[in-house]
Coordinates of N, CA and C in Angstrom, one line a residue:
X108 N 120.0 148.9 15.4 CA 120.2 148.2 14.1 C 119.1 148.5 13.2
X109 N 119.5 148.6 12.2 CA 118.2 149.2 11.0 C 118.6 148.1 9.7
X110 N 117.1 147.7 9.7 CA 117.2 146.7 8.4 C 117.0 147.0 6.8
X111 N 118.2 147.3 6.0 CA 118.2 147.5 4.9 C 116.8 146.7 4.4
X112 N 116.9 145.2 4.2 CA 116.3 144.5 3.6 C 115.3 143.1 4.8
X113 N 114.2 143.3 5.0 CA 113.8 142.3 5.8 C 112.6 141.8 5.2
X114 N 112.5 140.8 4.7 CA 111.4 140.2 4.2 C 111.0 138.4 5.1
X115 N 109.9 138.7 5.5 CA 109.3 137.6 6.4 C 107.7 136.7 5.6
X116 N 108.1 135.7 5.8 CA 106.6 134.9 5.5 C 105.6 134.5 7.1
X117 N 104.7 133.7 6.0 CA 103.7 133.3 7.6 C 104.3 132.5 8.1
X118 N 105.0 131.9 7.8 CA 105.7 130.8 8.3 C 106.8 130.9 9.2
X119 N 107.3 131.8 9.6 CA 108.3 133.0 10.5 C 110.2 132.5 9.2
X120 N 109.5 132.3 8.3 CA 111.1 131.7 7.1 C 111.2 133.6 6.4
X121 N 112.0 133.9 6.9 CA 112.9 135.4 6.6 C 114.5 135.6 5.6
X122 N 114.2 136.6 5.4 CA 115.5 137.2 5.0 C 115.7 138.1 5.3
X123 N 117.1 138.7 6.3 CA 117.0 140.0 6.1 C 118.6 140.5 6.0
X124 N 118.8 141.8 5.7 CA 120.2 142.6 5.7 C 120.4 143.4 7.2
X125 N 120.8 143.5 7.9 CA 120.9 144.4 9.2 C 122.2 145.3 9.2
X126 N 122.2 146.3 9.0 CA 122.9 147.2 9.2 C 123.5 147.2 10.4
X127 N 125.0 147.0 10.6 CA 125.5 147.4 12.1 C 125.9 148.3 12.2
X128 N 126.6 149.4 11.4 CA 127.0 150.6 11.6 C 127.9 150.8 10.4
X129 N 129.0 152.1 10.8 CA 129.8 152.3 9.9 C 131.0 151.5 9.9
X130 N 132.1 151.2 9.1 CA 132.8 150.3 9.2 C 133.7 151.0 9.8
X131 N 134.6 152.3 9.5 CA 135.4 153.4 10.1 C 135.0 154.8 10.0
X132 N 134.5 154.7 11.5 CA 133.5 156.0 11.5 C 134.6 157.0 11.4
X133 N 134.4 158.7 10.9 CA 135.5 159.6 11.0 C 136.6 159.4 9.9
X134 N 137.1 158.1 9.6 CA 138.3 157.7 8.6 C 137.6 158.2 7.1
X135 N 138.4 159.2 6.6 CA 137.8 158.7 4.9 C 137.7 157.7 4.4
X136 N 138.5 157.3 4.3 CA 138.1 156.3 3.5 C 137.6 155.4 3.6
X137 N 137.1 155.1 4.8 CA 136.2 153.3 5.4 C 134.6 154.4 6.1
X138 N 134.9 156.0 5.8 CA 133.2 156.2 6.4 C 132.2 155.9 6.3
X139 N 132.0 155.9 5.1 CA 131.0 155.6 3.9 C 130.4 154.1 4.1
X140 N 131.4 153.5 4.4 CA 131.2 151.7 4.1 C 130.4 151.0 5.1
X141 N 129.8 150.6 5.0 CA 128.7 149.9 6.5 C 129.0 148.6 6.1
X142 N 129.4 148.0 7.7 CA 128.9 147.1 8.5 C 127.6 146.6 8.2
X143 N 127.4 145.2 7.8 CA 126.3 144.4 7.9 C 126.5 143.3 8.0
X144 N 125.0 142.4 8.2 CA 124.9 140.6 8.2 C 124.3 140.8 7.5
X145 N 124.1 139.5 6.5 CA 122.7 138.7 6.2 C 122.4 137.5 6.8
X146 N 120.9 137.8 7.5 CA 120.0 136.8 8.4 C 118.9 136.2 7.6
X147 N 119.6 134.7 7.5 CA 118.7 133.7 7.1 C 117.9 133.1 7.9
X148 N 116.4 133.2 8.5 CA 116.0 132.3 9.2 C 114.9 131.1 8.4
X149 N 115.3 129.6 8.3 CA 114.7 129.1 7.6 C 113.9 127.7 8.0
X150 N 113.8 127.8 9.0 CA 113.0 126.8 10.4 C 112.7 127.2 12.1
X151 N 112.9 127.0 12.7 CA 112.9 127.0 14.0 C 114.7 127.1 14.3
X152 N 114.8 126.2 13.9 CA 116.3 126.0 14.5 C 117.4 125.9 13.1
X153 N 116.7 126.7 12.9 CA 117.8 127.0 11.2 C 117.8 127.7 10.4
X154 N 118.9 128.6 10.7 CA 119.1 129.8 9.8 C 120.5 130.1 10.2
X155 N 121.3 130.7 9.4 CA 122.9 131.0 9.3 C 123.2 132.6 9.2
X156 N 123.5 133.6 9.6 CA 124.4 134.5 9.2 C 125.8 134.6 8.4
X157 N 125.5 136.0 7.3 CA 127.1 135.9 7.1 C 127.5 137.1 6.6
X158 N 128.8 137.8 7.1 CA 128.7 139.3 7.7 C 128.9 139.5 6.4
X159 N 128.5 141.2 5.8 CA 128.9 141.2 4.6 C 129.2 143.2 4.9
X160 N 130.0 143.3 3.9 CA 130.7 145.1 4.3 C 129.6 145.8 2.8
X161 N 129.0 146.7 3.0 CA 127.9 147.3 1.9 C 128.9 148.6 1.8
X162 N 129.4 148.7 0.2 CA 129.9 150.1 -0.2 C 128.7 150.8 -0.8
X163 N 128.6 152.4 -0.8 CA 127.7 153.3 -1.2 C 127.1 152.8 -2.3
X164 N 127.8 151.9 -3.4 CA 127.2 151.7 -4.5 C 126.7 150.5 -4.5
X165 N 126.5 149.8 -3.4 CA 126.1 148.8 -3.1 C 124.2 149.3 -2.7
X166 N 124.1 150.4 -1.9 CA 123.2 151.1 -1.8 C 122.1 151.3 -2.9
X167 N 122.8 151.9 -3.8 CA 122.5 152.3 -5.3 C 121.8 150.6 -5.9
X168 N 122.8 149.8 -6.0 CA 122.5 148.5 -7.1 C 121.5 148.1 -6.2
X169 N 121.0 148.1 -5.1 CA 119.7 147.7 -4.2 C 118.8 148.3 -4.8
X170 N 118.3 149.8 -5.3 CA 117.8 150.5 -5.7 C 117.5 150.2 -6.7
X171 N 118.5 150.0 -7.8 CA 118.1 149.2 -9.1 C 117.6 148.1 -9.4
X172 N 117.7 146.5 -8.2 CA 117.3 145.6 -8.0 C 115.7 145.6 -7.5
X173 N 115.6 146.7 -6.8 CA 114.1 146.6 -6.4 C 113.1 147.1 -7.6
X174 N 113.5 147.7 -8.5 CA 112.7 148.3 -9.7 C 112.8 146.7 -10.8
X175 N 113.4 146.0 -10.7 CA 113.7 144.6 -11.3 C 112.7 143.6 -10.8
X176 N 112.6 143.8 -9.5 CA 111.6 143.1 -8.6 C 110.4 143.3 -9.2
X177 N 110.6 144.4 -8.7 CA 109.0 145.2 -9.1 C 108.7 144.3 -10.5
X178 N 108.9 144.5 -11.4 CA 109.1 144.2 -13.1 C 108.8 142.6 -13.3
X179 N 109.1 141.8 -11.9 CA 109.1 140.2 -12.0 C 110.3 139.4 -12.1
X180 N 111.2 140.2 -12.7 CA 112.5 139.8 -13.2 C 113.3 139.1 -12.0
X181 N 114.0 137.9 -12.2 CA 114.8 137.3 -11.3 C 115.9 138.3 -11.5
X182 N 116.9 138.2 -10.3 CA 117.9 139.0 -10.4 C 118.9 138.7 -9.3
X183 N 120.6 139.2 -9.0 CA 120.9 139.0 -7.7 C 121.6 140.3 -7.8
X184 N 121.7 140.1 -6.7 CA 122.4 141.5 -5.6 C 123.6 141.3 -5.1
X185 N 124.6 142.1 -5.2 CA 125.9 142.0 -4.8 C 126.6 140.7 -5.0
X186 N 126.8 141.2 -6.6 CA 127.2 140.2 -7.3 C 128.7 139.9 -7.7
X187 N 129.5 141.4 -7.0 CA 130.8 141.8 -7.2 C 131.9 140.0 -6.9
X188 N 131.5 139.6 -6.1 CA 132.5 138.4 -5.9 C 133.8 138.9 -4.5
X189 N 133.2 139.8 -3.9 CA 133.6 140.3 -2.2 C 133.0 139.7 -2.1
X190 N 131.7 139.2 -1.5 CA 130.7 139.6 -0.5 C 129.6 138.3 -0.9
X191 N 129.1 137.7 0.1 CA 128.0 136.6 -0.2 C 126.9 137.7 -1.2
X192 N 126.3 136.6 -1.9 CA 125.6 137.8 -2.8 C 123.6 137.0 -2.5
X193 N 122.6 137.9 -3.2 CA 121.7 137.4 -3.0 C 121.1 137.8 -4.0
X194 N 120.2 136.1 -4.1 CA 119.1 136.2 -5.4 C 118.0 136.3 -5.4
X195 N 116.8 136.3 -6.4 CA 115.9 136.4 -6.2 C 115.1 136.4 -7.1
X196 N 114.6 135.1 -7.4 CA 113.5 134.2 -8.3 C 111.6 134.5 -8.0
X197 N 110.9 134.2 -8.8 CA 109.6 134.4 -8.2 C 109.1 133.4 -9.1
X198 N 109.3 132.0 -9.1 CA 108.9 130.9 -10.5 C 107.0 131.0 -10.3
X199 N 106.8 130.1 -10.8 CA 105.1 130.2 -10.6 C 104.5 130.0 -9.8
X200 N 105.4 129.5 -8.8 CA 104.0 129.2 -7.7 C 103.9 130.0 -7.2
X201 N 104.5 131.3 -6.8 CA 103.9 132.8 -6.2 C 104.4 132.9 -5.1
X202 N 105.9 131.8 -4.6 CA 107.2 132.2 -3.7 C 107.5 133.1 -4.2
X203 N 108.8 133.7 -3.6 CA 110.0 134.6 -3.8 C 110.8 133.6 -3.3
X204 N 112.0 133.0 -4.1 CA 112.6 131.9 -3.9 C 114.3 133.5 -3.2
X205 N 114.4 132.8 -2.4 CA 115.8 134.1 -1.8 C 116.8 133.1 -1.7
X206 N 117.8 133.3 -2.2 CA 119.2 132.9 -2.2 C 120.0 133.4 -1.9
X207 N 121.2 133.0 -0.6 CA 122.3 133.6 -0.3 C 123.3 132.7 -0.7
X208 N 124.3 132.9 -1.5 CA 125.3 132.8 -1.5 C 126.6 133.0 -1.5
X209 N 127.1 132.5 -0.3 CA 128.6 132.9 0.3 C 129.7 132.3 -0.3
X210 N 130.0 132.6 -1.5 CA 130.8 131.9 -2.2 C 132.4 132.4 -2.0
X211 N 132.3 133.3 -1.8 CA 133.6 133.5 -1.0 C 134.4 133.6 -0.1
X212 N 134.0 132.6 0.9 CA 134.1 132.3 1.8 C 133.5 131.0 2.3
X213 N 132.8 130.4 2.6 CA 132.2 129.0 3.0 C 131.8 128.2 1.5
X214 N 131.4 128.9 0.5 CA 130.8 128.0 -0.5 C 129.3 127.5 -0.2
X215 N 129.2 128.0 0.8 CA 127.4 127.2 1.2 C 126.6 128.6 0.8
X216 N 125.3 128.0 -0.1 CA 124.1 128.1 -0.5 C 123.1 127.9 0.3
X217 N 122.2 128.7 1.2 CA 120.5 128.9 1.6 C 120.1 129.3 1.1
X218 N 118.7 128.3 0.3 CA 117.9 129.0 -0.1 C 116.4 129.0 0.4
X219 N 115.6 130.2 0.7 CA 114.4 130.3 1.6 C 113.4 130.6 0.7
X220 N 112.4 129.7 0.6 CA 111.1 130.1 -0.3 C 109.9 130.9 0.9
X221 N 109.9 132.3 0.1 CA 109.1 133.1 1.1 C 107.5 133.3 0.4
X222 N 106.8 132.8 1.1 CA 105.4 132.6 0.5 C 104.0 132.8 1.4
X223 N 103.0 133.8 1.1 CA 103.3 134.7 -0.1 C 103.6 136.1 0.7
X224 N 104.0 136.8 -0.2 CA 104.7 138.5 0.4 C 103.7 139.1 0.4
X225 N 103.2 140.3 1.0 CA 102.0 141.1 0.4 C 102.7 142.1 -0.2
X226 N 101.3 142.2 -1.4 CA 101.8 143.2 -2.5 C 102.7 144.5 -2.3
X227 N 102.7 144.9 -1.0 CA 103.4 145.7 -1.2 C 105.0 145.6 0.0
X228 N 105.7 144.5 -0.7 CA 106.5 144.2 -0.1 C 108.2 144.8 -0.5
X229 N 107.7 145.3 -2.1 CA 109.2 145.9 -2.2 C 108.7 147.2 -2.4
X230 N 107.8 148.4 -1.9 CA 107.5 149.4 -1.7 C 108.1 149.5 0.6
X231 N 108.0 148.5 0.8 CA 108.5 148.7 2.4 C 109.8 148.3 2.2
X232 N 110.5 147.4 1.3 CA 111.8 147.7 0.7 C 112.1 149.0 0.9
X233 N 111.8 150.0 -0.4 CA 112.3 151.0 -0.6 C 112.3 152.1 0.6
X234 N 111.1 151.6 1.4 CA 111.0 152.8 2.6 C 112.5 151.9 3.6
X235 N 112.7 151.1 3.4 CA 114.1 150.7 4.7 C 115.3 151.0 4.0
X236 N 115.2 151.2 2.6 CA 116.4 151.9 2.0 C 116.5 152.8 2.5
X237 N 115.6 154.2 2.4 CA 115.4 155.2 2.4 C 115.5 155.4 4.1
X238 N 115.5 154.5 5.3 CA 115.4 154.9 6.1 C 116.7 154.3 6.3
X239 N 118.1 153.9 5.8 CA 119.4 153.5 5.9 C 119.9 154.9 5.4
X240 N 119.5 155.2 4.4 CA 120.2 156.4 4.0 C 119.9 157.3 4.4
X241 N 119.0 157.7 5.1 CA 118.9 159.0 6.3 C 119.7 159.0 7.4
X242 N 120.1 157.6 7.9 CA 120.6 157.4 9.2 C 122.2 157.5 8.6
X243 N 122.6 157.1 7.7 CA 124.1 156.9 7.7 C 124.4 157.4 6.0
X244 N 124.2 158.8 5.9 CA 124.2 159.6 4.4 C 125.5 159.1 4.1
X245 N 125.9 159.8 3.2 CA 127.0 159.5 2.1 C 127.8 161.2 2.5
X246 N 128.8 161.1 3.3 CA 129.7 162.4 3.8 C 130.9 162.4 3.2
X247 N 131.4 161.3 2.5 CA 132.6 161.8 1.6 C 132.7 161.6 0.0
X248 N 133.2 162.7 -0.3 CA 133.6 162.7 -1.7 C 135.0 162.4 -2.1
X249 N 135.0 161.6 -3.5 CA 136.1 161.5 -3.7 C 136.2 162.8 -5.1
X250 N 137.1 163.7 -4.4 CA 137.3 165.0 -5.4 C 138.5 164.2 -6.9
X251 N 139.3 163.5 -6.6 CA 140.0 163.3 -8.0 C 140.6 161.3 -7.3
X252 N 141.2 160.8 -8.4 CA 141.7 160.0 -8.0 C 142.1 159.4 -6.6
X253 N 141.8 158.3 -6.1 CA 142.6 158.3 -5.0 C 142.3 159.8 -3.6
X254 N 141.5 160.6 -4.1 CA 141.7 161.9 -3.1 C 139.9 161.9 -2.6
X255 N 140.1 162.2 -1.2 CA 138.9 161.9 -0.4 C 138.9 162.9 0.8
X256 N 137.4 163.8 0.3 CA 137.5 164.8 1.7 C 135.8 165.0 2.1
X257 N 135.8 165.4 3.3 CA 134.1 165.5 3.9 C 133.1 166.5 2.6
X258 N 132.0 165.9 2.5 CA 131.5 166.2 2.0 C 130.7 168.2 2.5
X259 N 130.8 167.9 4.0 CA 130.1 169.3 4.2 C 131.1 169.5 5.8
X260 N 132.1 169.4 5.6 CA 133.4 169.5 6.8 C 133.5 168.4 7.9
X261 N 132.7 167.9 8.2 CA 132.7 167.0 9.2 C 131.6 165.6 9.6
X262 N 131.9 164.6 9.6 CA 130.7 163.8 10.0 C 129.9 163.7 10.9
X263 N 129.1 163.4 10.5 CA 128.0 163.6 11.9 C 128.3 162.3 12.5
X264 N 127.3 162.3 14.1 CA 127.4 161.4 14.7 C 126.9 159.9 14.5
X265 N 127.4 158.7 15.2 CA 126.6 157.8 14.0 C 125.1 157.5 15.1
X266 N 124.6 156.9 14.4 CA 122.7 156.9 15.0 C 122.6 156.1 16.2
X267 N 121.9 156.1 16.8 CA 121.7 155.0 17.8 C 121.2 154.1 17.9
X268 N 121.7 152.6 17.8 CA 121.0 151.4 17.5 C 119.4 151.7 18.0
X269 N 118.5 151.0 17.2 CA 117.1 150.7 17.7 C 117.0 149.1 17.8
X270 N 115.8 149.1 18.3 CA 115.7 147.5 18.2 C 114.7 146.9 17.5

């Protein structure tokens, strides 16, 4: 498993995205799409999962989110209204306030104040993007409407969980 998104304090209070694979390996149209959770851990004995499916452009809007970060700017992530989505405040006291909410589906809100990050916390962001999108590229194109074929003939194999 490879973690899109993992962010941890001293306090062992995390967030993270875990990639489980592809959703339909070989299928066009479900290849592209990954399998994931998002892991809240927000005590010892408290933290919740809740699976969420990441399309290629879900990839991308992470990408844009982190240059937002960077910037200070609160913002959320996967905001489409599929999928639990996640926020991300930084008020003054020098948390990263993280918000998941699963609103379509449960209606429950966690939210985990992660305090403090070190500086270079959405730069190891960008290296776990970058190391999602090596492991599981983008192999289909959609040539016109509705029409979907391998990007370079065939998919590769999918990666081998790590731990």
């Amino acid at each position: 498993m490879l973690n899109l998104i993992h962010l941890v304090d001293d306090s062992g209070r995390s967030v993270s995205v875990r990639i489980l694979g592809r959703a339909q390996p070989g299928i066009l149209t479900g290849h592209d799409i990954l399998d994931a959770e998002i892991v809240v851990t927000a005590g010892e004995n408290l933290g919740a999962t809740f699976p969420v499916t990441l399309l290629p452009e879900d990839l991308e809007d992470w990408e844009e989110i982190l240059a937002r970060l960077e910037a200070g700017e609160p913002t959320r992530w996967l905001d489409s209204g599929r999928t639990p989505s996640v926020e991300f405040d930084s008020p003054t006291t020098g948390a990263l306030l993280v918000s998941v909410r699963d609103e379509p589906a449960t209606g429950a809100t966690v939210t985990v104040p992660l305090t403090p990050l070190p500086p270079t916390w959405t730069a190891d962001q960008r290296r776990r993007l970058a190391g999602v999108r090596e492991a599981y590229p983008q192999e289909v194109v959609e040539t016109s409407l509705g029409a979907y074929e391998w990007r370079h003939g065939h998919p590769t194999a999918e990666p081998e969980a790590t731990g």
